[in-house]
CSV table of C-alpha atoms and ligand atoms in Angstrom, one decimal:
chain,number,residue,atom,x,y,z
H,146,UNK,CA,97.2,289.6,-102.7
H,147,UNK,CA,99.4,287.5,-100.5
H,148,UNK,CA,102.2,290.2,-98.9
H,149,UNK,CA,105.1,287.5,-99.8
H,150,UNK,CA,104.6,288.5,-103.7
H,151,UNK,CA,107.5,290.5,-105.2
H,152,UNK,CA,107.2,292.8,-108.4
H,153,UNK,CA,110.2,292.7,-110.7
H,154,UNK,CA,110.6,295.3,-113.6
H,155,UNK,CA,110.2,293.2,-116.8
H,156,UNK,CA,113.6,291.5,-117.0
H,157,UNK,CA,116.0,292.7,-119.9
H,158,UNK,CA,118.2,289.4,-121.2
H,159,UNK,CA,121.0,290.8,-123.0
H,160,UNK,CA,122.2,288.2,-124.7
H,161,UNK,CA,120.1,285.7,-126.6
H,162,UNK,CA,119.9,283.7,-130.2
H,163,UNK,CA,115.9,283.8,-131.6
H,164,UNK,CA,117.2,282.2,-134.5
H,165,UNK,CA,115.2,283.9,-137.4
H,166,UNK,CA,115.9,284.3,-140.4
H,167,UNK,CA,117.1,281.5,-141.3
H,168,UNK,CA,117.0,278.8,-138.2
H,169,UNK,CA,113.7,278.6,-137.6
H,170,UNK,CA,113.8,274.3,-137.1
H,171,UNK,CA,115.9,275.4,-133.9
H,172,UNK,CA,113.6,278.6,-132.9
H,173,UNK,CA,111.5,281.5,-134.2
H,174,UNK,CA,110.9,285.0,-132.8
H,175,UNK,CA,108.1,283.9,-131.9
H,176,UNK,CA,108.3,280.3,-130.1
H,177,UNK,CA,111.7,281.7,-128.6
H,178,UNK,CA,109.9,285.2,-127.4
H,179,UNK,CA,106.9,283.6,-125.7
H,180,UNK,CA,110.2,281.2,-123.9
H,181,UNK,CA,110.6,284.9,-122.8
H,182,UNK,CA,107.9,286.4,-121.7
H,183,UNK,CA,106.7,283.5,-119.5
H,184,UNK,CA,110.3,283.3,-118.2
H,185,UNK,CA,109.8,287.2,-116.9
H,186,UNK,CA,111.5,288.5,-120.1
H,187,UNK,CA,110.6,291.1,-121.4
H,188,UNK,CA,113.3,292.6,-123.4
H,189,UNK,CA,115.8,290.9,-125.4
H,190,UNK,CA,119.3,291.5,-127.2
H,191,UNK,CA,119.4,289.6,-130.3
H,192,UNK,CA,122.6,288.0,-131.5
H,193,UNK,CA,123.7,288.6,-135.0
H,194,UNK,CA,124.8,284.7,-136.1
H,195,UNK,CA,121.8,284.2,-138.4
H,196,UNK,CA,121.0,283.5,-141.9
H,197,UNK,CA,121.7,285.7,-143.5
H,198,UNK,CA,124.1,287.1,-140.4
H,199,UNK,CA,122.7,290.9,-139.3
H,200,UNK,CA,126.0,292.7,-141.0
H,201,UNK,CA,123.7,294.6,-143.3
H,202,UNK,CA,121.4,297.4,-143.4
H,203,UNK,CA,119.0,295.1,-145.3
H,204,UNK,CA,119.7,292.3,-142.8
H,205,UNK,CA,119.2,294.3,-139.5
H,206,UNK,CA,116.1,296.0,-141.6
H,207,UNK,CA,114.5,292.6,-142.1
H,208,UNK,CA,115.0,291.3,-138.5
H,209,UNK,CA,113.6,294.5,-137.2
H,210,UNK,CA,110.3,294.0,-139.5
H,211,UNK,CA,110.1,290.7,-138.3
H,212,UNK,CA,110.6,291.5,-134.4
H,213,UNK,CA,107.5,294.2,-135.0
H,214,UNK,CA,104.6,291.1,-135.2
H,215,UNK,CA,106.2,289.7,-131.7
H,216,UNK,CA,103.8,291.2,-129.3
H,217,UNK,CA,105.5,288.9,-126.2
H,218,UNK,CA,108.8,290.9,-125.8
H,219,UNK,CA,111.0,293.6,-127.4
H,220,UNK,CA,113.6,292.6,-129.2
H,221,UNK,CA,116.7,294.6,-130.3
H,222,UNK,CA,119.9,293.9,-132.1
H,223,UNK,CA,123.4,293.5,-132.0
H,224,UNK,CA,125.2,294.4,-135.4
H,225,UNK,CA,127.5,291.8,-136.4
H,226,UNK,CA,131.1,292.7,-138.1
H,227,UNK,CA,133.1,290.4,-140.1
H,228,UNK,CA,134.6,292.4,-142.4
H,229,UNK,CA,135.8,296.0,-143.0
H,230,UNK,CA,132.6,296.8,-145.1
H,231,UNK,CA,130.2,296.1,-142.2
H,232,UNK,CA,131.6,299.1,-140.9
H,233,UNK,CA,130.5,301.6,-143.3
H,234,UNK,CA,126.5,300.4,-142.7
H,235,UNK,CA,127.2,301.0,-138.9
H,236,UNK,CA,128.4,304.0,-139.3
H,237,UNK,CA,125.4,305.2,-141.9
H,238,UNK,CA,123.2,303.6,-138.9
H,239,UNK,CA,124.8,306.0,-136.6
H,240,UNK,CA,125.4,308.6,-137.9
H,241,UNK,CA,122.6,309.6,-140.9
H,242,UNK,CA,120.0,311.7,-140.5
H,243,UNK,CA,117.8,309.5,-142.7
H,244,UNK,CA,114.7,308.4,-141.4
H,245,UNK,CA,115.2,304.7,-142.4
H,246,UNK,CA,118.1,304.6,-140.8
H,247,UNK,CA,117.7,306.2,-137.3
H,248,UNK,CA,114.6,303.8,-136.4
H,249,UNK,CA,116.6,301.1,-137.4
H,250,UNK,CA,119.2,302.4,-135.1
H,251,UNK,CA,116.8,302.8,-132.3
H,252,UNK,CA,116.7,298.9,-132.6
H,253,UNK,CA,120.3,298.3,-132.4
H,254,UNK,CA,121.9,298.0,-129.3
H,255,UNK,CA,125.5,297.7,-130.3
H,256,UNK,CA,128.1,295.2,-132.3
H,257,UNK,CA,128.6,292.0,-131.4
H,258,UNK,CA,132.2,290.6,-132.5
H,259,UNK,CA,133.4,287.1,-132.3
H,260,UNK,CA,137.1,286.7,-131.7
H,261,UNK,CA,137.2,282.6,-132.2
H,262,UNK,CA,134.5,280.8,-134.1
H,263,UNK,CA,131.3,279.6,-132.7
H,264,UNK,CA,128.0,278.7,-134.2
H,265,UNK,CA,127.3,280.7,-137.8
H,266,UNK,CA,131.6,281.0,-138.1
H,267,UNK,CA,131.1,284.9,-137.2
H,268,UNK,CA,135.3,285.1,-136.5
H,269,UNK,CA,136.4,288.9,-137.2
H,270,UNK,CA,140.4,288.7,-137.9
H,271,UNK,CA,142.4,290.9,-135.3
H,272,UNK,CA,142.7,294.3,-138.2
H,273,UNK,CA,138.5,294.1,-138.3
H,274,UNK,CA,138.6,293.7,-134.8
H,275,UNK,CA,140.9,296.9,-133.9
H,276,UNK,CA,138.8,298.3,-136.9
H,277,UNK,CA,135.8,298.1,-135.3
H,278,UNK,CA,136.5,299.0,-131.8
H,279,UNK,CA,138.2,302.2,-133.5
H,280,UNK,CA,134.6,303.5,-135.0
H,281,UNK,CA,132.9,302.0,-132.0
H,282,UNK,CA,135.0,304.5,-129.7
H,283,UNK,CA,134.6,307.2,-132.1
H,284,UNK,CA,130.7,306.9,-132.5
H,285,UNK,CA,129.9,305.4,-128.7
H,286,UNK,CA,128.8,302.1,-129.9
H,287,UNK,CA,129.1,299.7,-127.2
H,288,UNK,CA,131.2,296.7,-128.2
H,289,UNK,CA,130.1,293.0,-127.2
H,290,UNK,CA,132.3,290.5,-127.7
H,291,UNK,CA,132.5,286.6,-127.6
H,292,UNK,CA,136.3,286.5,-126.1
H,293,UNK,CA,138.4,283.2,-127.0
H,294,UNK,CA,141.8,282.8,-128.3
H,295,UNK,CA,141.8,281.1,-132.1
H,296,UNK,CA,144.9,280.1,-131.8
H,297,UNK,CA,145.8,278.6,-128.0
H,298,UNK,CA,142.2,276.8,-129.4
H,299,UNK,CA,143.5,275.3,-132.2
H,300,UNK,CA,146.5,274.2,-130.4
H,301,UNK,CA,144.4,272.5,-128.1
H,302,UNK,CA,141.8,271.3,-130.6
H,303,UNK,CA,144.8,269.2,-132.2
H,304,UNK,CA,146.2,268.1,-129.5
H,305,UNK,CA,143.4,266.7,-128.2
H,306,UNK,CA,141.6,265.7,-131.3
H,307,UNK,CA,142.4,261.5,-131.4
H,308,UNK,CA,139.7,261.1,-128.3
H,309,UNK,CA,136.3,262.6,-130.1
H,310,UNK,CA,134.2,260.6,-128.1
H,311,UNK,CA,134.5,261.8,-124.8
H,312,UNK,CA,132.8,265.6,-124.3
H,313,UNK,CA,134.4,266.5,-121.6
H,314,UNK,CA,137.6,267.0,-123.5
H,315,UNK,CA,135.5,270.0,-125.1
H,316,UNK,CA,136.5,272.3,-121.8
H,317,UNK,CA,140.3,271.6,-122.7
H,318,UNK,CA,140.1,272.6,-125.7
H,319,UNK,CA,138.8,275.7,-125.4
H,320,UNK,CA,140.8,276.5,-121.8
H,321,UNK,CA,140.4,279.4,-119.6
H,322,UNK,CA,143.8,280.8,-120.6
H,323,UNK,CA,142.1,280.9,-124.4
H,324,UNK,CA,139.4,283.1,-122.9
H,325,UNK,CA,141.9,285.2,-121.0
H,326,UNK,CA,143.9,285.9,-123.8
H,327,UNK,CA,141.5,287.1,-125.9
H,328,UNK,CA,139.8,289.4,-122.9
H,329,UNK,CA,142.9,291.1,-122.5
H,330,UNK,CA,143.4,291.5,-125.9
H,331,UNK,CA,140.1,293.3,-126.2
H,332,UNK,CA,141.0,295.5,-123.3
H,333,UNK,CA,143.9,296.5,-124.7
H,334,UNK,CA,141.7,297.9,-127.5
H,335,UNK,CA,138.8,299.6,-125.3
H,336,UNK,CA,141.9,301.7,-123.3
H,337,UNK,CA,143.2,302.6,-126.9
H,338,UNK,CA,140.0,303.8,-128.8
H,339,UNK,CA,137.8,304.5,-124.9
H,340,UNK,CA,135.5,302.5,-126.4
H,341,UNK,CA,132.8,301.1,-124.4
H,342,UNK,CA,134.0,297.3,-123.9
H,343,UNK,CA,131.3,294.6,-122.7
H,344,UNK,CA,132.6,291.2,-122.3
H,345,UNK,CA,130.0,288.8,-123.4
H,346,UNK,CA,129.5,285.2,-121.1
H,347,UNK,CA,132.4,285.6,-119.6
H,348,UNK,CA,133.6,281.9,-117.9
H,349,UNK,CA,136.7,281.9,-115.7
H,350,UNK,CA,138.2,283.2,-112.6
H,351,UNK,CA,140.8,284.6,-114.8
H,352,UNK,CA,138.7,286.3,-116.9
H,353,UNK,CA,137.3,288.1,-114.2
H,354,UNK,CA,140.4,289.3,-112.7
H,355,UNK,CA,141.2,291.0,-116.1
H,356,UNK,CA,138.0,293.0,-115.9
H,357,UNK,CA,138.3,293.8,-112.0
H,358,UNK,CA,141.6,295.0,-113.0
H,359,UNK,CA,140.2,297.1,-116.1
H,360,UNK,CA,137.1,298.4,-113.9
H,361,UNK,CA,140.0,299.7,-111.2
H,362,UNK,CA,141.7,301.1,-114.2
H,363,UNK,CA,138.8,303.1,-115.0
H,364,UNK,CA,138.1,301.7,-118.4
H,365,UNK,CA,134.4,301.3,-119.7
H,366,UNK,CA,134.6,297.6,-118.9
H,367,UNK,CA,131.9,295.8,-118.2
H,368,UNK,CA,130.7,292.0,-118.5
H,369,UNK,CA,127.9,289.3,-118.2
H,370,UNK,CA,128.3,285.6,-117.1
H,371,UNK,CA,125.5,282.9,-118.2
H,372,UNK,CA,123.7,281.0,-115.8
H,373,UNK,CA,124.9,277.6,-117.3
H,374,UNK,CA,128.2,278.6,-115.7
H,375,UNK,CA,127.0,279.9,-112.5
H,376,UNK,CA,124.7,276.2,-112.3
H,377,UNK,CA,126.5,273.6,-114.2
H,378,UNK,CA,130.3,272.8,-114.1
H,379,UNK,CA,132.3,269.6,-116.0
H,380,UNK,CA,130.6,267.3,-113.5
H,381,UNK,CA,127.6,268.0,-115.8
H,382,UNK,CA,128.8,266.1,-118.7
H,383,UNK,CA,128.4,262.9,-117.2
H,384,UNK,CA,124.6,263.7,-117.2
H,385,UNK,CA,124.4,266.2,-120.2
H,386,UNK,CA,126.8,264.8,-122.6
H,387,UNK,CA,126.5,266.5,-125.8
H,388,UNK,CA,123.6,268.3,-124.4
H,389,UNK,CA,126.4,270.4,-122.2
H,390,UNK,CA,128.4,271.0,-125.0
H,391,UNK,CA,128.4,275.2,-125.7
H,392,UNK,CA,130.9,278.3,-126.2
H,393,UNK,CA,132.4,279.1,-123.9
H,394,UNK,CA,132.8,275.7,-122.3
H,395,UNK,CA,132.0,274.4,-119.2
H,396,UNK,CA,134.2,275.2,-116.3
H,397,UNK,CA,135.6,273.8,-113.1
H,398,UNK,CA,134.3,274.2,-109.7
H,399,UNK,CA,136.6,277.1,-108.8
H,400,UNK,CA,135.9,278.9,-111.7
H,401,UNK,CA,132.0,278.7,-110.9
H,402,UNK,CA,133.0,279.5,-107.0
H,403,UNK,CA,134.9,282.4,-108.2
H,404,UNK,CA,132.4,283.5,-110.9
H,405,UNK,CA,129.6,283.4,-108.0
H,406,UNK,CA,132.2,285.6,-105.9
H,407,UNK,CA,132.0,288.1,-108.8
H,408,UNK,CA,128.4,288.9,-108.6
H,409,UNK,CA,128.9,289.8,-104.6
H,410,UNK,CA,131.4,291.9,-105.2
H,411,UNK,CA,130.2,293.6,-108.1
H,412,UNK,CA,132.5,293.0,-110.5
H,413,UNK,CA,129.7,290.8,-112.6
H,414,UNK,CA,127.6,293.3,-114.3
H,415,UNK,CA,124.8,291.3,-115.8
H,416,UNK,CA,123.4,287.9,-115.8
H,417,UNK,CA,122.5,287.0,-119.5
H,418,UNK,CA,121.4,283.6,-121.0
H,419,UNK,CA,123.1,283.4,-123.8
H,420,UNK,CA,119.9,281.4,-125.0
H,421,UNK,CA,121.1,279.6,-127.8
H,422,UNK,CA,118.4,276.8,-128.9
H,423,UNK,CA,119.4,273.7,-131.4
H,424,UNK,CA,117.5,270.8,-132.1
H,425,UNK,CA,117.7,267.5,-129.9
H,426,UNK,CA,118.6,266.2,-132.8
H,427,UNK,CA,121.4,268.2,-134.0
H,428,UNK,CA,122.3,267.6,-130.3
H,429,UNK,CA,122.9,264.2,-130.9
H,430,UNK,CA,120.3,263.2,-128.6
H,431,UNK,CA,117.2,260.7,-129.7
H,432,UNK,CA,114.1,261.1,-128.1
H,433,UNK,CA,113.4,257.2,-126.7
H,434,UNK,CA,110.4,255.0,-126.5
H,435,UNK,CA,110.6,254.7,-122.4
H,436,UNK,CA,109.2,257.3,-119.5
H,437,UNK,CA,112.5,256.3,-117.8
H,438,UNK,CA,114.4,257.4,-120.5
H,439,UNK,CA,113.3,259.8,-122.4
H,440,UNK,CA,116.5,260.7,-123.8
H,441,UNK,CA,119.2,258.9,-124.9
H,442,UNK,CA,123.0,259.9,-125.9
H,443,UNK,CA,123.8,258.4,-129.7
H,444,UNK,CA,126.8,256.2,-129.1
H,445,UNK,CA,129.9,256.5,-130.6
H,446,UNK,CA,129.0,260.5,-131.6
H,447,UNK,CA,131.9,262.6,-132.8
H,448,UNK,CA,130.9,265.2,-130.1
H,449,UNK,CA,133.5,268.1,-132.1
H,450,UNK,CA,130.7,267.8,-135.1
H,451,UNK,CA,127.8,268.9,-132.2
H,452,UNK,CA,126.6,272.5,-132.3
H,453,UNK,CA,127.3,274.6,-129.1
H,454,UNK,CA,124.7,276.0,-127.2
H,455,UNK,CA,121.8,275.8,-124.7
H,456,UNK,CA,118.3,277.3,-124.1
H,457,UNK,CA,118.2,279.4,-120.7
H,458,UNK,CA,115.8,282.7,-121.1
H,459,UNK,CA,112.9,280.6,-119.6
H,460,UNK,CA,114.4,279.4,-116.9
H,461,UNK,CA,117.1,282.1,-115.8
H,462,UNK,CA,114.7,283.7,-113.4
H,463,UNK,CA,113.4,280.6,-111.1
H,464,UNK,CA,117.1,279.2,-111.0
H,465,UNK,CA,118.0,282.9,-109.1
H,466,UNK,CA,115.1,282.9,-107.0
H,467,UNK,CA,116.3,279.8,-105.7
H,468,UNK,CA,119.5,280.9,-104.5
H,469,UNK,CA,117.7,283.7,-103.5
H,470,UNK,CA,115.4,282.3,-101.1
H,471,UNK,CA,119.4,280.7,-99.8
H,472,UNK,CA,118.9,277.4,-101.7
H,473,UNK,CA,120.9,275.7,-104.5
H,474,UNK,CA,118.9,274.0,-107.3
H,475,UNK,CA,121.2,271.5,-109.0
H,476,UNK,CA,120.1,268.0,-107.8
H,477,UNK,CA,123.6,266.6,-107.1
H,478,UNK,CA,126.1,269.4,-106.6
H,479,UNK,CA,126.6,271.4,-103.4
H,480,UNK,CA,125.9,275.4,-103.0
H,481,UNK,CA,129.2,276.9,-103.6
H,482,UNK,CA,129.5,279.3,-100.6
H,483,UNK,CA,130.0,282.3,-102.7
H,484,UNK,CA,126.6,281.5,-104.4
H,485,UNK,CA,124.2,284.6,-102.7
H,486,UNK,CA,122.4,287.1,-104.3
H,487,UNK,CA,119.3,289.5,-102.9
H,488,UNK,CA,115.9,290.2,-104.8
H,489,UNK,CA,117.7,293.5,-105.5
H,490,UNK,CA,120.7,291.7,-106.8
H,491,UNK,CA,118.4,290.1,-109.6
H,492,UNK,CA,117.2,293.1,-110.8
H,493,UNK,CA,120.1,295.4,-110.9
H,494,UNK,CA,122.0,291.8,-112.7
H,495,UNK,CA,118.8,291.4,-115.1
H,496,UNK,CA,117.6,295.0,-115.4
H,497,UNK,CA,119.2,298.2,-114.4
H,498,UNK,CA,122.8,297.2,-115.6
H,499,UNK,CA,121.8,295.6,-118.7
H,500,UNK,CA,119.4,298.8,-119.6
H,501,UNK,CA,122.2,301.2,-118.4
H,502,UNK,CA,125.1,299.5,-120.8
H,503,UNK,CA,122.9,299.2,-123.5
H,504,UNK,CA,121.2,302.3,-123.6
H,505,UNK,CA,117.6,300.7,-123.8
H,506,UNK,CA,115.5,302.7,-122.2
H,507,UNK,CA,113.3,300.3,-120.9
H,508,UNK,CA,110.9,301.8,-117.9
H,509,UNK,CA,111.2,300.4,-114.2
H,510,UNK,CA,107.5,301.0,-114.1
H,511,UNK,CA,106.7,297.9,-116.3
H,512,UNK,CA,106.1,295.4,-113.3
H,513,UNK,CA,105.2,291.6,-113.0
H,514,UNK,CA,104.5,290.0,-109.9
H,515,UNK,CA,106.2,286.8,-108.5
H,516,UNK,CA,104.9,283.9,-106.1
H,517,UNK,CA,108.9,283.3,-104.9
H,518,UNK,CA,107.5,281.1,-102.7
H,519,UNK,CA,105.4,278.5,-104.8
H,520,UNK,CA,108.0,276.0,-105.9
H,521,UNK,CA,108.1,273.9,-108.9
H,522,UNK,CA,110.2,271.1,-111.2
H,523,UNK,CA,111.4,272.1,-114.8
H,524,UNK,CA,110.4,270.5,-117.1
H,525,UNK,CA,111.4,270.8,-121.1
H,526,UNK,CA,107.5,270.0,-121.8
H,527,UNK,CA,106.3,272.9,-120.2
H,528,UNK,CA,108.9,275.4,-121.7
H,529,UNK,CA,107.9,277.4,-124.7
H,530,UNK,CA,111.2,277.2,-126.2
H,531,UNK,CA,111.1,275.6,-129.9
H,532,UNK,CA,114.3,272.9,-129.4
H,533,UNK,CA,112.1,270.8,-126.2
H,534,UNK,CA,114.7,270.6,-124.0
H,535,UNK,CA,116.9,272.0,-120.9
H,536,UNK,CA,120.0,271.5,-119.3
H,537,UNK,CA,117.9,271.8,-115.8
H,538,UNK,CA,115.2,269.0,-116.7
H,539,UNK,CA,113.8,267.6,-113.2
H,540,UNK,CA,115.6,270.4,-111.5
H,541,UNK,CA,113.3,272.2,-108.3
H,542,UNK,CA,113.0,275.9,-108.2
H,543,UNK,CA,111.0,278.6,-106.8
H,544,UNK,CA,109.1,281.2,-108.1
H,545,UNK,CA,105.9,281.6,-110.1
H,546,UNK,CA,105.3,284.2,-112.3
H,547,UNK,CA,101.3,285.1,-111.5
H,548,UNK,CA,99.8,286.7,-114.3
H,549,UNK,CA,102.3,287.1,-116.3
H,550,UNK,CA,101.8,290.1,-119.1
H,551,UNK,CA,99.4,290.7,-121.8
H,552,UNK,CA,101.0,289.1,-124.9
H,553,UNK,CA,101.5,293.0,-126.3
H,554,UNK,CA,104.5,294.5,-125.0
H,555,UNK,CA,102.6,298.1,-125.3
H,556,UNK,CA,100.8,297.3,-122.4
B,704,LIG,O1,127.3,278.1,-127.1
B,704,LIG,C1,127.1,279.0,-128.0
B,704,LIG,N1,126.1,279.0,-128.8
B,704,LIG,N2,128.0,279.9,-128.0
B,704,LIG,C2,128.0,280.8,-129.1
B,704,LIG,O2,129.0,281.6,-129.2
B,704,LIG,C3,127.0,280.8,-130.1
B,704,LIG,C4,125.8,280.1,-129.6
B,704,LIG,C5,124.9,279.7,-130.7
B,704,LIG,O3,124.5,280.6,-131.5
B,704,LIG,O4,124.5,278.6,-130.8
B,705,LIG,ZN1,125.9,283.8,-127.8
């Protein structure tokens, strides 16, 4: 073998939407997990926004059946809480001896709460919020959460409402001070109940500074960003349209600079994809007749009526080799200077931090190797993920995955 191969631990993405039950035109565990596995993912953390939501025993029970037949990656699951009753199952989950219950435990990898709405409507009103970080500090549950503000949002959302047609209005209405409100509100709660506090995607530069600021404190604050806002900024709309369209919203240049700036200095504990497929259809996208134009934007498309969300888990890995190898993969935007990162960097960012938060367990022995040298052009027909399309389509990365794994994650 050539000496410029590198061998990664399988990655852990802690933060993805497989879709099933219920979804399954956007993605399955299956189509979604082999998207993993040949994106050097080998471990997942499963979202709770499906139908019908994971709040149960009997839900998180039937996913965990399901995710036994996926022989590509290992999936666990976040517990969703909506209401004060989802509470007693996770505490049964925690706490009971039965045997039932502590393997479905061993699946779970905490709660997932949603302070503003976003796909499947999974808002958790602020006493089922305080609620759950409560039992969550109690038990040593770690708490994910999805932080925007409901109401600077729907402040915004009205004032803005009249001029539907144009995405990039999407960003104001869901501003960074929305997300910053809500992070600090959540903060407030993990230094009151020392509850393990991870802040899901975060977006902005003032987001960050609230968990810099909560780290210093000593709190057990952590957080991921997404690479759609480490690689794509508002400029994207005018390519993506409705395609770019996801929660949190795209962000400004400074806030990508500043995210970027993050990961250097530590402060960013993971890189998670937030992988959240829908059909290019439900997109508002129609697949055309011509090469040229594959895709094309429906006119006149009420873009607040478009689901949020984008597929990532396949391609998270080649768009970090790039900039690890000191290049910048979006075709038409410059390398923010704060954009570095080390082979190292990627796997503490995609491994070690997301396996230490989480508590997964997940062995640094399980290697795959990496060509980080053969480069190569995404595109959506080659990807295994179920929806057939990416934000980076035509983008040029590096980075083959040689091999791969045996399509049995016991091996
Ligand atoms: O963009 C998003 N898509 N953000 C979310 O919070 C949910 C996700 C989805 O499930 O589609
Ligand atoms: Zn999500």
């Amino acid at each position: 073998m050539s000496s410029s191969l590198i061998h990664f631990p399988r990655l852990i993405d802690c933060h993805v939407h497989f879709r099933e039950p219920g979804l399954e035109h956007k993605g399955t565990m299956a189509t979604e997990a082999a998207a993993a596995r040949a994106g050097g993912v080998g471990t997942v953390c499963e979202m709770p926004n499906t139908i019908p939501p994971t709040v149960t025993v009997a839900a998180l029970a039937d996913k965990v059946r399901r995710a036994h037949a996926i022989k590509d990656c290992d999936i666990r699951f976040f517990f969703g809480v909506t209401e004060k009753t989802h509470l007693i199952a996770l505490r049964n989950i925690w706490i009971k001896s039965d045997f039932e219950l502590q393997r479905l435990k061993k699946k779970c990898c905490g709660v997932k709460l949603y302070l503003d709405h976003s796909t499947g409507n999974q808002k958790a009103e602020s006493d089922v919020v305080e609620e759950a970080f409560k039992l969550c500090g109690e038990l040593g549950i770690p708490v994910v959460a999805h932080c925007e503000d409901s109401m600077i949002n729907e402040v915004e959302r009205g004032r803005w409402k009249e001029e539907s047609d144009d995405i990039s209005l999407y960003s104001k209405m869901r501003s960074p001070e929305s997300e910053a409100k809500s992070i600090a509100f959540a903060i407030g709660l993990a230094r009151k109940y020392k509850t393990k506090f991870h802040v899901a995607h975060l977006s902005t530069a003032l987001g960050l500074d609230l968990v810099r600021d909560a780290k210093k404190e000593g709190l057990s604050v952590t957080c991921e960003v997404a690479p759609h806002h480490l690689f794509l900024t508002t400029d994207d709309y005018k390519t993506l349209g409705t395609l770019g369209k996801m929660n949190p919203p795209l962000r400004s240049k400074e806030d990508q600079a500043v995210l970027w700036q993050g990961i250097a200095d530590g402060t960013v504990d993971c890189i998670a994809t937030d992988h959240a497929p829908h059909t290019l259809e439900e997109k508002g996208v129609v697949v055309g007749a011509t090469h040229a134009s594959p895709l094309q934007h429906q006119s006149n498309i009420d873009f607040q009526k478009i689901p949020s969300g984008v597929p990532g888990v396949e391609t998270m890995l080649p768009l970090l080799l790039m900039v690890a190898a000191g290049n910048w993969p979006h075709p038409s935007s410059k390398r923010p200077s704060t954009a570095k990162l080390s082979y190292e960097d990627i796997v503490k960012l995609c491994f070690t931090n997301p396996n230490r938060i989480f508590s997964l367990g997940c062995s640094d022995a399980r290697v795959f190797t990496i060509d980080p040298k053969k480069e190569w052009t995404i595109h959506a027909s080659d990807l295994h993920s179920k929806c057939g399309w990416t934000p980076y389509e035509d983008w040029h990365v590096r980075g083959k995955i040689i091999g791969g794994w045996p399509a049995d994650r016991s091996t």
